[in-house]
XYZ file of C-alpha atoms in Angstrom:
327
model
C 9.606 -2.450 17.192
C 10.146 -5.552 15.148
C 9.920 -6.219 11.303
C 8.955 -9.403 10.021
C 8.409 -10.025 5.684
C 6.756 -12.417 4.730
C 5.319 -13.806 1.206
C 3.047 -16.310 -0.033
C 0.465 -16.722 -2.448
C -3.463 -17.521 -3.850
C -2.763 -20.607 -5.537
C -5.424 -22.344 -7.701
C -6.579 -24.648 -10.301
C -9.166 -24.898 -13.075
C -11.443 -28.017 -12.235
C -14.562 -29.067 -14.370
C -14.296 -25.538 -15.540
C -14.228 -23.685 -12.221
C -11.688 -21.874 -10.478
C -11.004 -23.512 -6.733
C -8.538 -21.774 -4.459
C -6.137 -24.019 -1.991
C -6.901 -23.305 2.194
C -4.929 -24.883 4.146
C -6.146 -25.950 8.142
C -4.208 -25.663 11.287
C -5.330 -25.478 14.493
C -5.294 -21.641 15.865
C -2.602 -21.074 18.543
C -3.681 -21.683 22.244
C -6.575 -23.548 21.372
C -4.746 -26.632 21.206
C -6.345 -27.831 24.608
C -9.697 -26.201 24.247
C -11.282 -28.474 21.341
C -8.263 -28.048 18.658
C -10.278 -24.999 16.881
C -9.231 -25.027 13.697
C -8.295 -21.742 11.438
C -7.874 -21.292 7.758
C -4.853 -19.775 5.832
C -3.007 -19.441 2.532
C 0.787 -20.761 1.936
C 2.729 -18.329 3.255
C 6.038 -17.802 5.239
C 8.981 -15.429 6.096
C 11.433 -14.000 3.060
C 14.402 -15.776 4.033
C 18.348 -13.668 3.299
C 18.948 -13.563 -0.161
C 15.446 -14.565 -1.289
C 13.305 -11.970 -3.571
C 9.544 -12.300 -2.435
C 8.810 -14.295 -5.912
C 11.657 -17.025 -4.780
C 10.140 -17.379 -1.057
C 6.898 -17.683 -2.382
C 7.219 -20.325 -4.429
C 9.450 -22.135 -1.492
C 6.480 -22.077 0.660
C 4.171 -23.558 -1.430
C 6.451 -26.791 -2.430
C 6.874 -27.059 1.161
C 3.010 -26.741 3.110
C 1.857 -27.818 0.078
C 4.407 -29.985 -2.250
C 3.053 -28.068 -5.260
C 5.043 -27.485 -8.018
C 3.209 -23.810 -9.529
C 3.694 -20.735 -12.276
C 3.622 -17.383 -10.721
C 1.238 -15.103 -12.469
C 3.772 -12.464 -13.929
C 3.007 -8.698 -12.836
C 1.088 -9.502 -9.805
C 1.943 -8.374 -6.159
C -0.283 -7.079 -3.673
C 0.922 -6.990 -0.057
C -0.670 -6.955 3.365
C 0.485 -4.787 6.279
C -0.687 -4.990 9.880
C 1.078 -4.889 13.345
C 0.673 -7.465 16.525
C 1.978 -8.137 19.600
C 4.665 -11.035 20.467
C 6.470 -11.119 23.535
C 5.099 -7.876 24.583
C 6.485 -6.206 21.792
C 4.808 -4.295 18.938
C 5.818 -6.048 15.857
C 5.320 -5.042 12.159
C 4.705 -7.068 9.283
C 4.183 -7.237 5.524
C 3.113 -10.115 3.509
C 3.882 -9.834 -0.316
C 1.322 -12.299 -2.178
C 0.889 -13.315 -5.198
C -1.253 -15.176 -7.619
C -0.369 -19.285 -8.474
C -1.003 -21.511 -10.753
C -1.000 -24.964 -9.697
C 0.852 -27.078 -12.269
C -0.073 -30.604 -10.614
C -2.394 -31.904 -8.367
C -1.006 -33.516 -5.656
C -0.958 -32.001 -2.478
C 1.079 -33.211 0.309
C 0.985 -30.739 3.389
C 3.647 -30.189 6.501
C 3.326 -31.040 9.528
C 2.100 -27.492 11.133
C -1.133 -28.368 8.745
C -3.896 -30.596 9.609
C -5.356 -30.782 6.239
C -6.377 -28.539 2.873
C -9.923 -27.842 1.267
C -9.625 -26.647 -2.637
C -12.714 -23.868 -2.691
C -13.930 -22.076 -5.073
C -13.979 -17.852 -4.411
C -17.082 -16.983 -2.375
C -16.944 -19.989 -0.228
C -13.095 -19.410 0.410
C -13.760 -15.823 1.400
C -15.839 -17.292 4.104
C -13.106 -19.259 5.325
C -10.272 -16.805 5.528
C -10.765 -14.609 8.516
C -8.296 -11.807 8.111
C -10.540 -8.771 6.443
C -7.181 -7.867 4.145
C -6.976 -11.515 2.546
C -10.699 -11.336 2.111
C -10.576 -7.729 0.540
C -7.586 -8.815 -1.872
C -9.114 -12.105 -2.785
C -12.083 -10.268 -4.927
C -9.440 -8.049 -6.753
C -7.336 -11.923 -7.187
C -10.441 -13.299 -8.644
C -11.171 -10.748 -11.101
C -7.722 -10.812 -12.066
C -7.709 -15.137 -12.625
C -10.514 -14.103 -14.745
C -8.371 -11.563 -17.055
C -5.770 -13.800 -16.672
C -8.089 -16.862 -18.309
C -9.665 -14.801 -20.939
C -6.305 -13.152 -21.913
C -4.634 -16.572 -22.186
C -7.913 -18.071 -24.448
C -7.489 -14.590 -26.947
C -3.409 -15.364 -27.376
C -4.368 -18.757 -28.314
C -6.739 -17.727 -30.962
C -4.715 -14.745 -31.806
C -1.189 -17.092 -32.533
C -3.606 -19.164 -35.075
C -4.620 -16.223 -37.079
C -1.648 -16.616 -39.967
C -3.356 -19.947 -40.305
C -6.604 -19.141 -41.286
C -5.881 -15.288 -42.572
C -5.554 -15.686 -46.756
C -1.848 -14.346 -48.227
C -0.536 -14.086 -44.585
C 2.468 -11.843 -45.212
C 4.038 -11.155 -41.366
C 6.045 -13.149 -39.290
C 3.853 -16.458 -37.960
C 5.204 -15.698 -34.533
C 2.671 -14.221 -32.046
C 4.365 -11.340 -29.981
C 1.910 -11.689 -26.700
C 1.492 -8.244 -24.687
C 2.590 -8.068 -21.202
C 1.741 -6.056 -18.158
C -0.608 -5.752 -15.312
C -3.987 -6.950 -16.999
C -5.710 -4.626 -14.248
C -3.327 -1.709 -14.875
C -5.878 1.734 -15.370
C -2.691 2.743 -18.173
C -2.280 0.362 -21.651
C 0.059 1.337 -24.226
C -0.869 0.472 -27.622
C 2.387 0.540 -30.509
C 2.162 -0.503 -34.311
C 3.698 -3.552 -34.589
C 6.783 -5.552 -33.082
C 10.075 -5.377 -34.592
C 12.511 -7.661 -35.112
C 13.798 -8.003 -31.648
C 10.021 -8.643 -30.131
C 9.577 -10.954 -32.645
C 12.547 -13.210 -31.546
C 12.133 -12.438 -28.195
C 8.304 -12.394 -28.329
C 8.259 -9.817 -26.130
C 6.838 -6.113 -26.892
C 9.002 -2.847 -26.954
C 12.055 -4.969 -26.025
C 15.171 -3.015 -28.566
C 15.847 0.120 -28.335
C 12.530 1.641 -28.652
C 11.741 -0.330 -25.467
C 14.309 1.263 -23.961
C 13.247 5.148 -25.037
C 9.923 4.019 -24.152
C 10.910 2.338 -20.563
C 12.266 6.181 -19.623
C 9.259 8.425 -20.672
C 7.216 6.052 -18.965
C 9.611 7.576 -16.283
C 9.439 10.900 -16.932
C 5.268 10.527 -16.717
C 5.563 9.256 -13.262
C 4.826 5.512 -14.548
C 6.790 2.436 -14.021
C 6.706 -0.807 -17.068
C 5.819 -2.972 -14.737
C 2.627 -0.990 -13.800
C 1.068 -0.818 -17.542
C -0.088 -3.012 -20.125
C 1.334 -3.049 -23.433
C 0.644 -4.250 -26.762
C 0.449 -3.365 -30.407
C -2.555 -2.594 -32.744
C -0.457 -5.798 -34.770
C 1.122 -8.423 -33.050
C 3.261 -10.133 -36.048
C 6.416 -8.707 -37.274
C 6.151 -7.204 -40.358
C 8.967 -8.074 -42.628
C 12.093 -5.479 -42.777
C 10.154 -2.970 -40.092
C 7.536 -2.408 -43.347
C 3.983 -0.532 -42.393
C 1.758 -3.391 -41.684
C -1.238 -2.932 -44.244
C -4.594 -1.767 -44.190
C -6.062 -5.910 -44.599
C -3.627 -6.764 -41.831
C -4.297 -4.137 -39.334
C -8.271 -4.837 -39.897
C -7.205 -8.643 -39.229
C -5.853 -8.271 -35.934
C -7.870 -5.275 -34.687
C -10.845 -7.907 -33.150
C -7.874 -9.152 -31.059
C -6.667 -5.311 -29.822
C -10.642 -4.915 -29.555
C -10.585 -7.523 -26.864
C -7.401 -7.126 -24.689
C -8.681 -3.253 -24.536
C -12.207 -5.126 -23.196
C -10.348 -7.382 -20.536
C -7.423 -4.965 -19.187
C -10.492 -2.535 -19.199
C -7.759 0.931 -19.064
C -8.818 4.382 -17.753
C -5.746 5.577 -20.235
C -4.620 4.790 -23.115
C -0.848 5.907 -24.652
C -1.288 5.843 -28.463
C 2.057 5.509 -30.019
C 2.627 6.676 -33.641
C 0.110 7.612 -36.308
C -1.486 3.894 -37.414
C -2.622 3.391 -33.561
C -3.772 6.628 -32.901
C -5.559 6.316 -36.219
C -7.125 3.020 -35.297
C -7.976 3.794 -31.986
C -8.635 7.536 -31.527
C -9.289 8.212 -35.931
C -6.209 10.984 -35.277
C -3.552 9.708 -37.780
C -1.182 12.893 -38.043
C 0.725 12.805 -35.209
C 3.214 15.726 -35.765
C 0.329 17.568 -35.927
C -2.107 16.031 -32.703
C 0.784 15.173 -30.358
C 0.076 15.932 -26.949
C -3.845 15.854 -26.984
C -5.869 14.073 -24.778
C -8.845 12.724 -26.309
C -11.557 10.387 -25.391
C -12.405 7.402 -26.862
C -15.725 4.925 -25.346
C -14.380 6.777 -21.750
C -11.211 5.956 -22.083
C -8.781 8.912 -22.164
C -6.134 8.745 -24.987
C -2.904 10.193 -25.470
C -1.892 10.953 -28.543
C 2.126 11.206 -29.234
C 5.254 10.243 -31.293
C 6.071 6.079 -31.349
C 9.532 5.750 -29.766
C 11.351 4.763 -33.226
C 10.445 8.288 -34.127
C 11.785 10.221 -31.533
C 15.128 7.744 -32.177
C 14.864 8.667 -35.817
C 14.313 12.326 -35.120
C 15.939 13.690 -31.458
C 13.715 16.719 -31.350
C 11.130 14.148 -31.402
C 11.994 12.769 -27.634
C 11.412 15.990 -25.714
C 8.285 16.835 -27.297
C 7.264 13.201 -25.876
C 8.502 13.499 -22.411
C 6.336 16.898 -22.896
C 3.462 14.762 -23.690
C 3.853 11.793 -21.232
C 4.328 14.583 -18.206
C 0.658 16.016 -20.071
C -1.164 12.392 -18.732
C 1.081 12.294 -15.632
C -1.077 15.942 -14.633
C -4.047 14.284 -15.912
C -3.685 10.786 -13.624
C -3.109 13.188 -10.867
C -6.219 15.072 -11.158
């Protein structure tokens, strides 16, 4: 048996307000004599030696379509099916992902006829292949996340703007993660590394926290994460009580779009906002619910860094939800 990898993506564009997906035409092999019937696809091609899916991917759309795009970060779903070629039984896997289109020119190859920009129901009806269609509901919803996540960062950066005796660092620290993942993370408030980086959990408490996630059967790349404040306090201070009620609308509403099953509440101040459970030391390791979602309460990293004894009642606690997700 053969094994063919492939990757390609959903690529689309916001017009007049409305979210329109690129098909591309070609006429279906063996048909070429029989009225040219014509058969609808996404960009798409094989992984070439020395190419990561993300790399091919992006190859394959500048050259069906000529489209320079952004890759959504986080986002890979893949197709597997088998066929027949040559008389043999062939394998293959299609990695795809979700891209923006960053101009608006297409220009197509030659094994195209032509390209149709659709938006979602109507380009379900073209695509044939029952996988593509199945995926292309869970891409929609996630272009919608995607959308309303990208609005709420733009509103959240201009909060030291309007916000009276803004105290924390001007610099927005976004979260990052799967905005479908069923597991977000919520921390107090990025330190100076995020802050520079704008990146969340990126230092060493990044680090402790990248290996519990490990230890609960989890993987970064798989959760959401964020903080209950997204500014860096100055010199690692507690963020206060007017600054935590500030930015909680914001926390409010990336809970609303990721929509999480669980939620891993680091340190007292998030487990107090979100769960009203602000001793820790005391409540680590309970699971308690909170508007359906489940909540974990435990140590922040920096504790456990602080305090060593700290880190294996943690892994305790993250192994606690991994039973949980398994059930």
């Amino acid at each position: 048996m053969q094994f063919q990898y492939s990757a390609g993506a959903f690529v689309y564009r916001k017009a007049s307000g409305k979210i329109q997906f690129l098909i591309l035409q070609k006429i279906k092999r063996g048909t070429e004599d029989m009225g040219r019937v014509i058969e609808y696809d996404l960009p798409k091609g094989h992984i070439e030696k020395g190419e990561s899916a993300e790399q091919a991917a992006v190859r394959e759309i500048k050259e069906e379509t000529g489209l320079s795009v952004s890759l959504a970060p986080y986002f890979r779903e893949s197709t597997k099916y088998f066929f027949y070629e040559n008389r043999q039984k062939v394998f293959k896997q299609v990695k795809f992902f979700i891209a923006r289109a960053t101009d608006e020119k297409v220009s197509i190859s030659k094994e195209h006829i032509g390209y149709e920009w659709q938006e979602l129901e109507a380009a379900m009806q073209k695509l044939k292949h029952k996988d593509l269609v199945k995926l292309m509901t869970k891409v929609g919803d996630y272009i919608s996340r995607l959308e309303d996540m990208a609005q709420l960062n733009k509103e959240y950066s201009i909060l030291p703007e309007s916000a009276k005796g803004w105290q924390l660092s001007k610099t927005l620290v976004p979260g990052e993660g799967r905005l479908d993942s069923s597991i977000m993370v919520i921390g107090q408030a990025p330190g100076r590394n995020e802050d520079l980086e704008r990146r969340p959990f990126i230092g060493r408490s990044g680090r402790l926290l990248d290996r519990l996630l490990r230890k609960g059967g989890l993987n970064r790349s798989k959760v959401y994460i964020t903080s209950a404040v997204q500014f860096f306090p100055p010199e690692n201070r507690l963020p206060t009580t007017d600054e935590v009620s500030a930015c909680r609308p914001f926390l409010e509403r990336q809970i609303a779009i990721v929509k999480p099953r669980y939620m891993i509440l680091l340190g007292n101040l998030s487990s107090s906002e979100i769960a009203g459970i602000g001793e820790v030391q005391k409540n680590h390791g309970k699971i308690v619910e909170v508007k359906g979602i489940k909540c974990l309460i435990t140590f922040h990293p920096a504790a456990a860094l602080r305090f060593h004894g700290n880190e294996k009642l943690m892994v305790d606690d993250f192994r606690k939800l991994r039973q949980l997700i398994a059930k």
